[in-house]
Amino acid sequence: MRYARVSVDGRAAWGRVGEADIELLSASPIDGDPVVTGTVPRSAAVWLPPVVPSVFYAVGMNYPRHIAHAGAETPARPEVGYRANNALTGHGSPIVRPVAVEGRFEAEPELVAVIGRTLRHATYAEARAAVFGWTIGNDVSARTWQHQDRTFWRSKNSDTFKPMGPWIETDVDALAQTTTLRVNGAVRARFPTGDMVFDPFDHLAEMTKHVTVHPGDVLWMGTESVCPIEPGDTVDVEISGIGVLSNPVHLEGNHP
């Protein structure tokens, strides 16, 4: 099943995504069993981030080739960082490059786990059962800022730097898929989605030794490859079995 959040007459609504239409739902499917309240054509949908998490977790340096390229050490245990909800934007919405950004401005294609149960001190099996579904993320990064600042506050958390969507897929073996990054239709990266040092369930089991994870929280799983992007580009992140997250890149002040 595919679930999304869309804007209908300026209001956010949950929906169940079909081939041609989206069935609007009375509430979040993560929280229960909502009823259908109407339909809208998919072609008319304004896509929102498929969930707004209470906590936005993110994994770094989790693919062997990315670790080797960065000259970093392979992590000895699962660890997570955090991102900010203000950076989220939906499928089809622009990634806005601030005019102050200089140097490398890059896309990072990522698998995203959407949590469906409250977890604390979870086993691996409990963590696996707690994932409601999967979506796609693009961890846009401004590298000069990343190296200048003590934290990632602007290099990874500026407005629009975290496209996510287009929907949550609940019926897929996400770790058996392939991730593909395209810029203006040209393939710039392709890798096995599940070729991770630690998988999502490893991370959840480790995280919940110390923090409580709640329904609707998200866990971004890192990337194998990064790619430069520029204003005027269109960036597509595809994960087979889930879908395609597509976003144009605009320069701040030069978008509608």
Tab-separated table of C-alpha atoms in Angstrom, residues 94 96 250-256:
chain	number	residue	atom	x	y	z
A	94	PRO	CA	11.966	23.030	-5.590
A	96	VAL	CA	16.292	26.231	-3.281
A	250	HIS	CA	16.228	26.771	-8.142
A	251	LEU	CA	18.439	29.658	-7.114
A	252	GLU	CA	17.084	31.645	-4.166
A	253	GLY	CA	15.028	34.540	-5.456
A	254	ASN	CA	14.703	33.044	-8.965
A	255	HIS	CA	11.820	30.631	-8.399
A	256	PRO	CA	8.053	31.181	-8.588
